[in-house]
Short mmCIF file of C-alpha atoms in Angstrom, two decimals:
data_model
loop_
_atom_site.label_atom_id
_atom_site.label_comp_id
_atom_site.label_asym_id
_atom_site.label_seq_id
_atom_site.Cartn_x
_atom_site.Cartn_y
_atom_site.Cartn_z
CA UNK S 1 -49.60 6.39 -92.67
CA UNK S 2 -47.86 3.84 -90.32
CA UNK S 3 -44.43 4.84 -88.51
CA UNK S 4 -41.32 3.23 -89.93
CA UNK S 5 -37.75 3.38 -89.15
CA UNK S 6 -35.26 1.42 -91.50
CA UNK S 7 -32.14 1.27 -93.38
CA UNK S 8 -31.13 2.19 -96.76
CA UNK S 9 -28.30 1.32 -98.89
CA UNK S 10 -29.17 3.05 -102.19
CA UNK S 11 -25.00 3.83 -103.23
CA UNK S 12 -26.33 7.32 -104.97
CA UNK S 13 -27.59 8.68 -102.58
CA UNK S 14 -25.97 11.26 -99.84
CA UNK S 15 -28.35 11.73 -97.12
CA UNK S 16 -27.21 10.06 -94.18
CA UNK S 17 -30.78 10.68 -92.72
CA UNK S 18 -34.22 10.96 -94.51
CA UNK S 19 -36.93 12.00 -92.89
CA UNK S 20 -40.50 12.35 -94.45
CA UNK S 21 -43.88 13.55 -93.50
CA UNK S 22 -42.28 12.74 -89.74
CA UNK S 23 -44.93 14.01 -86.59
CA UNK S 24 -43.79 13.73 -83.32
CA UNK S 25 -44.73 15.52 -80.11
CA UNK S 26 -44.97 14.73 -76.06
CA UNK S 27 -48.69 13.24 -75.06
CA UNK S 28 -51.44 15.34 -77.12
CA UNK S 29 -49.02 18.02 -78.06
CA UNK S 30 -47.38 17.90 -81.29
CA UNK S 31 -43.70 19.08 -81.98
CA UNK S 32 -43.25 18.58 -85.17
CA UNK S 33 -45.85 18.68 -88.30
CA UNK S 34 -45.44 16.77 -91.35
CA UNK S 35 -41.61 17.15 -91.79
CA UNK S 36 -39.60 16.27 -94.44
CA UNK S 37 -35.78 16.70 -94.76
CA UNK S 38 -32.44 14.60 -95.35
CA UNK S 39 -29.15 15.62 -93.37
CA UNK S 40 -25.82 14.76 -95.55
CA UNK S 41 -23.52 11.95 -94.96
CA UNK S 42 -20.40 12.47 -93.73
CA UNK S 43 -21.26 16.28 -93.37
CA UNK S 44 -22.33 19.05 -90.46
CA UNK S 45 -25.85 19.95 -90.09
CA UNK S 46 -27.39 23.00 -88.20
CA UNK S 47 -30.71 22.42 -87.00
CA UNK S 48 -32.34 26.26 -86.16
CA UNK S 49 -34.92 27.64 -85.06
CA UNK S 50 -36.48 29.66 -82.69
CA UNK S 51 -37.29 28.30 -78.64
CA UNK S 52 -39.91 26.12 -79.76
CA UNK S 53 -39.56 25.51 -82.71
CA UNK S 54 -39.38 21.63 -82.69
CA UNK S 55 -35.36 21.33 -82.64
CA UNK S 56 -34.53 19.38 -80.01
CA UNK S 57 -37.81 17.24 -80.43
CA UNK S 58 -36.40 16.53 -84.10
CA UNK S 59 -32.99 14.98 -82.58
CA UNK S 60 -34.62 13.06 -80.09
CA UNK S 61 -36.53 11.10 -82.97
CA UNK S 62 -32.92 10.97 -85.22
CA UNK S 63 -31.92 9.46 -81.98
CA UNK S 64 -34.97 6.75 -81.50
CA UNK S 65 -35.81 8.08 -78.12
CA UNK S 66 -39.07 9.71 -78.99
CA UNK S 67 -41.04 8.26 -81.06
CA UNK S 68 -42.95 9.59 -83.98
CA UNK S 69 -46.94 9.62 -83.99
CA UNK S 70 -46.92 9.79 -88.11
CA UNK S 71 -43.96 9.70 -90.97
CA UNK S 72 -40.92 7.67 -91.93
CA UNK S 73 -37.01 7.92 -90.55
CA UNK S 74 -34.68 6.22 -93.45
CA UNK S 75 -31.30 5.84 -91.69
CA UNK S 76 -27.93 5.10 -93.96
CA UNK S 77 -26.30 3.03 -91.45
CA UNK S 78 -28.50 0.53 -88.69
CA UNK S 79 -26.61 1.37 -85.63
CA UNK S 80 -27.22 3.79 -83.05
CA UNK S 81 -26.60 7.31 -83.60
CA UNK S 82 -25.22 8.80 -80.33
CA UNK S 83 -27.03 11.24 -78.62
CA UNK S 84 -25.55 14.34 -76.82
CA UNK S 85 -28.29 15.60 -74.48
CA UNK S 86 -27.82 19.29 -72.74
CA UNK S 87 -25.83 19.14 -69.94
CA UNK S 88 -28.65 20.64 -67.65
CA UNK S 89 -30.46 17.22 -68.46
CA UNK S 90 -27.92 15.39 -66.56
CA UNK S 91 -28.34 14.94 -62.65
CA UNK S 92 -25.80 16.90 -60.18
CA UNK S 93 -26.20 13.45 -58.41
CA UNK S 94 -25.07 10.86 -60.45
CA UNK S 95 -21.57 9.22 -58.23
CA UNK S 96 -20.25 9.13 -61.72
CA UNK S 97 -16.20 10.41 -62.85
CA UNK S 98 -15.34 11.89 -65.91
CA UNK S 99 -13.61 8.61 -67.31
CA UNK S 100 -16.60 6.75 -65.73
CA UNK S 101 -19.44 8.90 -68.01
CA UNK S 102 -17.43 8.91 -71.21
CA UNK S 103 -16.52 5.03 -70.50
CA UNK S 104 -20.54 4.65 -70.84
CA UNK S 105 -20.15 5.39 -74.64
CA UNK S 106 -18.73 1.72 -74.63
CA UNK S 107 -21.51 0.14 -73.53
CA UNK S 108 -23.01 -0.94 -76.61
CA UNK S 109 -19.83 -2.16 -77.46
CA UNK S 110 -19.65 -4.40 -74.65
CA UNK S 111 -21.34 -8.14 -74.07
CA UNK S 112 -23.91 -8.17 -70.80
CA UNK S 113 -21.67 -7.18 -67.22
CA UNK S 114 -18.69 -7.29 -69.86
CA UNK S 115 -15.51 -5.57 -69.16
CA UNK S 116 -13.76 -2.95 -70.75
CA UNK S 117 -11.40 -3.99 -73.30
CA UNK S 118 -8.09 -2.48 -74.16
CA UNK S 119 -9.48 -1.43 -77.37
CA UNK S 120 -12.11 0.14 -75.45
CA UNK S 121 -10.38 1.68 -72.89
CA UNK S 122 -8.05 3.46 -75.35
CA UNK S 123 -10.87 4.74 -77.40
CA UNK S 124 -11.99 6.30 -73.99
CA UNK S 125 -8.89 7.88 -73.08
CA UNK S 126 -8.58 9.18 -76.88
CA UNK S 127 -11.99 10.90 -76.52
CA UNK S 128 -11.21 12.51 -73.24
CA UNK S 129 -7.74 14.06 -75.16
CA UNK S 130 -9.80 15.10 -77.84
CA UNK S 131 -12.44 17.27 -75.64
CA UNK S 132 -9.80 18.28 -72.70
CA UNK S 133 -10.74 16.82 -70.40
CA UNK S 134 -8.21 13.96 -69.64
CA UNK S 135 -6.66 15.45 -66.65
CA UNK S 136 -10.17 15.88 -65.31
CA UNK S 137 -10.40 11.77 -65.69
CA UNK S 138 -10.79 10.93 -61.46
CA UNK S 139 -13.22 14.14 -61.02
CA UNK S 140 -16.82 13.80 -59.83
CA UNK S 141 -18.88 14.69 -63.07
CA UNK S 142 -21.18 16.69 -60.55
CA UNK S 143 -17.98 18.77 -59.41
CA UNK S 144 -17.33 20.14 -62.42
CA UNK S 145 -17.81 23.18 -64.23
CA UNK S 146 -20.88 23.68 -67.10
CA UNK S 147 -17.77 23.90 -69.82
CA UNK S 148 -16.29 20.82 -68.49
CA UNK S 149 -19.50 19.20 -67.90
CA UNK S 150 -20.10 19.46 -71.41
CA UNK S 151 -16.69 18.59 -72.79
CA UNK S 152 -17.28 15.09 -70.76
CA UNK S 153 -20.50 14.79 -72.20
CA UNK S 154 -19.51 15.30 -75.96
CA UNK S 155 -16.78 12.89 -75.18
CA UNK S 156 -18.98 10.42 -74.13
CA UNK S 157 -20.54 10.78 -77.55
CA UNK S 158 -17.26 10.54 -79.54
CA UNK S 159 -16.52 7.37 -77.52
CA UNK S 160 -19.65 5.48 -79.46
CA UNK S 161 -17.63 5.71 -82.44
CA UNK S 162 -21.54 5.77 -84.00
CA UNK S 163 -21.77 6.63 -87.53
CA UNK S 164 -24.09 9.78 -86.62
CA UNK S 165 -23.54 12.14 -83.77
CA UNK S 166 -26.52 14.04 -82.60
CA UNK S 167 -25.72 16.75 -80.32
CA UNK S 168 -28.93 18.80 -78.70
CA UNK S 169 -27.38 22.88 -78.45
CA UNK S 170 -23.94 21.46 -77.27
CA UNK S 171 -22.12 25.32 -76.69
CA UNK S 172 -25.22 27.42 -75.59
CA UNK S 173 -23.61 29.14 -72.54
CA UNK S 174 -20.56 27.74 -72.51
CA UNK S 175 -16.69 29.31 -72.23
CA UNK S 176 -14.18 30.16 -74.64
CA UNK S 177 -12.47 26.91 -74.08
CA UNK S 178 -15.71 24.42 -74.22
CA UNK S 179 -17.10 26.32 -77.47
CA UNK S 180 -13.46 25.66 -79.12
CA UNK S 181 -13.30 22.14 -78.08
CA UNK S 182 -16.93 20.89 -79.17
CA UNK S 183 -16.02 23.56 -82.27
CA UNK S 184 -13.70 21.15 -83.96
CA UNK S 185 -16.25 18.13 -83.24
CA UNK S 186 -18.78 20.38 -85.19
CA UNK S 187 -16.41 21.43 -88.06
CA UNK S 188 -14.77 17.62 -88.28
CA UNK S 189 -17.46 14.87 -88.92
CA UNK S 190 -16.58 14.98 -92.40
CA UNK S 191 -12.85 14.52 -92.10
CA UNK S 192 -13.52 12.11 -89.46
CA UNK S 193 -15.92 9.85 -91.54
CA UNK S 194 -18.85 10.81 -89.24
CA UNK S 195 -22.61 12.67 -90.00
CA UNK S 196 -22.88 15.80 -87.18
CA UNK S 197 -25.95 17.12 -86.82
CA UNK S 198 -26.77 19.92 -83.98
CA UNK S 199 -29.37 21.84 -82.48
CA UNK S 200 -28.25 25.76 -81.89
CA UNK S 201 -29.39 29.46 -81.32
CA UNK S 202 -26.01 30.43 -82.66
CA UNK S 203 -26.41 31.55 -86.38
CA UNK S 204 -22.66 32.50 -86.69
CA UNK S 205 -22.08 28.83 -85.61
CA UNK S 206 -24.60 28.02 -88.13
CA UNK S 207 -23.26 29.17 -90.95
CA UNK S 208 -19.65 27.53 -90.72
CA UNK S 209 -22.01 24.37 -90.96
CA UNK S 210 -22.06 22.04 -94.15
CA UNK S 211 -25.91 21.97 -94.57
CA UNK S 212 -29.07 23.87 -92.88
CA UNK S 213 -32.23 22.64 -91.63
CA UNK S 214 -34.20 25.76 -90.34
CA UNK S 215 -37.32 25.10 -88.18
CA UNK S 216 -40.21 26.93 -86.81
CA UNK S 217 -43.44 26.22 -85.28
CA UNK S 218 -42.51 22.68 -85.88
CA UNK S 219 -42.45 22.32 -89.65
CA UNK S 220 -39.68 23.18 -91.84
CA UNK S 221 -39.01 26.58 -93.47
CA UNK S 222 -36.23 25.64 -95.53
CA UNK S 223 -33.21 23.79 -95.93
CA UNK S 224 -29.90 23.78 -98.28
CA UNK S 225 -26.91 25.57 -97.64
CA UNK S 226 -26.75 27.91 -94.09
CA UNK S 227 -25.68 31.09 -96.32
CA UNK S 228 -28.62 30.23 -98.60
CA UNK S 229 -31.18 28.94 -95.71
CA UNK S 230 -30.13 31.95 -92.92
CA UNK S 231 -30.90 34.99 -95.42
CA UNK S 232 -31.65 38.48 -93.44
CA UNK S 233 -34.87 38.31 -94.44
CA UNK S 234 -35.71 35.15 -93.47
CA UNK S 235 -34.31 35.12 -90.17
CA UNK S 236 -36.12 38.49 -89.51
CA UNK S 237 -39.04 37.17 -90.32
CA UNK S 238 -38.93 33.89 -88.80
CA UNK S 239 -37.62 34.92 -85.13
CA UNK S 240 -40.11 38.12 -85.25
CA UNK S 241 -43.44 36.34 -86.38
CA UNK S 242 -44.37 33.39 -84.00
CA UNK S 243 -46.45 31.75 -86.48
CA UNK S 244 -45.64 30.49 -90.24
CA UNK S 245 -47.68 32.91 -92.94
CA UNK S 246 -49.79 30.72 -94.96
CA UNK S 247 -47.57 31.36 -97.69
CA UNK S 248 -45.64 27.84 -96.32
CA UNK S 249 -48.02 26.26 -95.47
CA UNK S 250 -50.12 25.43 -92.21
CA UNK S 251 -50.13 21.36 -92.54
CA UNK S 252 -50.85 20.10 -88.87
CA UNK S 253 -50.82 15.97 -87.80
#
């Protein structure tokens, strides 16, 4: 089967995201096996699973930074999703401030060596309010703390006004104060007119989601509602057997 991504417009439908028979992996080693799943529009998804279990390899091709080996990605809406990587993926290094990393959400907004328009400038300065960290605006993003690290990082995101934020396990390890923040990002796409989809450990966090996708060994156990999806049972069996019974299936790319 050839790799497509594309756009659809069907008006019945309420998947934001489609994905079908989708492999993906890094050089000869395969992430993901013949998944297929849809994420809501205008809704939260959880994406869980287990260390390994193809999560953040799944986001990466929502975001069109890895690409597929096999399988289809049907996207609502052609613009970029924006991406919200871990924070321990971004360099100590970079000479970058607060207002100068979330200002970088702008940039596809913005014609070549462009400027920064009012419009865009406000939309930066609303996105720093909204993740607390506007009176951290002039600090050196490698001065900061993990919390406030992260807080930028999400408000980077939130400045691409995109019509799907992707965020890769955006409170693991994280204070009170940064999981309460990025909390109301999580619990607001809908309100906000915006598709959230996130990687996490955290099945409390989880389960105040709109919509499941649970994961392991790189193919899809189930998916539906997180109080339906995150049974005892299942997670039992799922984080204390490293392999999928046969029972659902052992389809590899």
């Amino acid at each position: 089967m050839s790799v497509s991504e594309k756009a659809f417009t069907a008006a019945s439908s309420a998947s934001a995201v489609r994905v079908s028979d989708l492999c993906a992996g890094y050089g000869r080693h395969q992430a993901l096996h013949q998944l297929t799943a849809h994420i809501p529009q205008f809704a939260t998804t959880a994406i869980v699973g287990p260390n390994g279990s193809g999560k953040s390899t799944l986001l990466g091709v929502l975001a069109g930074v890895i690409h597929p080996t096999r399988g289809e990605v049907l996207r609502r809406d052609g613009e970029r999703p924006a991406f919200v990587m871990q924070r321990s993926a971004v360099s100590d290094n970079l000479p970058l401030t607060v207002r100068d990393a979330v200002a970088m959400g702008r940039w596809t907004h913005r014609r070549l060596f462009g400027r920064l328009t009012r419009r865009d400038r406000e939309i930066v300065a609303d996105s720093m309010e909204r993740m607390g960290v506007g009176d951290l605006a002039g600090r050196q993003l490698g001065g900061l703390s993990g919390g406030q690290r992260q807080r930028a990082l999400v408000a980077q995101g939130l400045a691409q006004r995109a019509p799907l934020l992707l965020l890769d396990e955006p409170t693991t390890g994280l204070d009170a104060t940064a999981r309460r923040h990025i909390a109301r990002v999580l619990d607001g796409g809908g309100t906000e007119r915006v598709t959230v989809a996130h990687a996490t450990h955290d099945l409390p966090e989880a389960l105040g989601a709109d919509h499941c996708l649970l994961l392991a060994d790189g193919q899809l156990v189930a998916e539906g509602p997180p109080s339906a999806v995150l049974t005892r049972e299942v997670v039992e069996d799922v984080w204390q057997v490293p392999r999928l019974s046969a029972g659902r299936g052992d389809g590899r790319c």
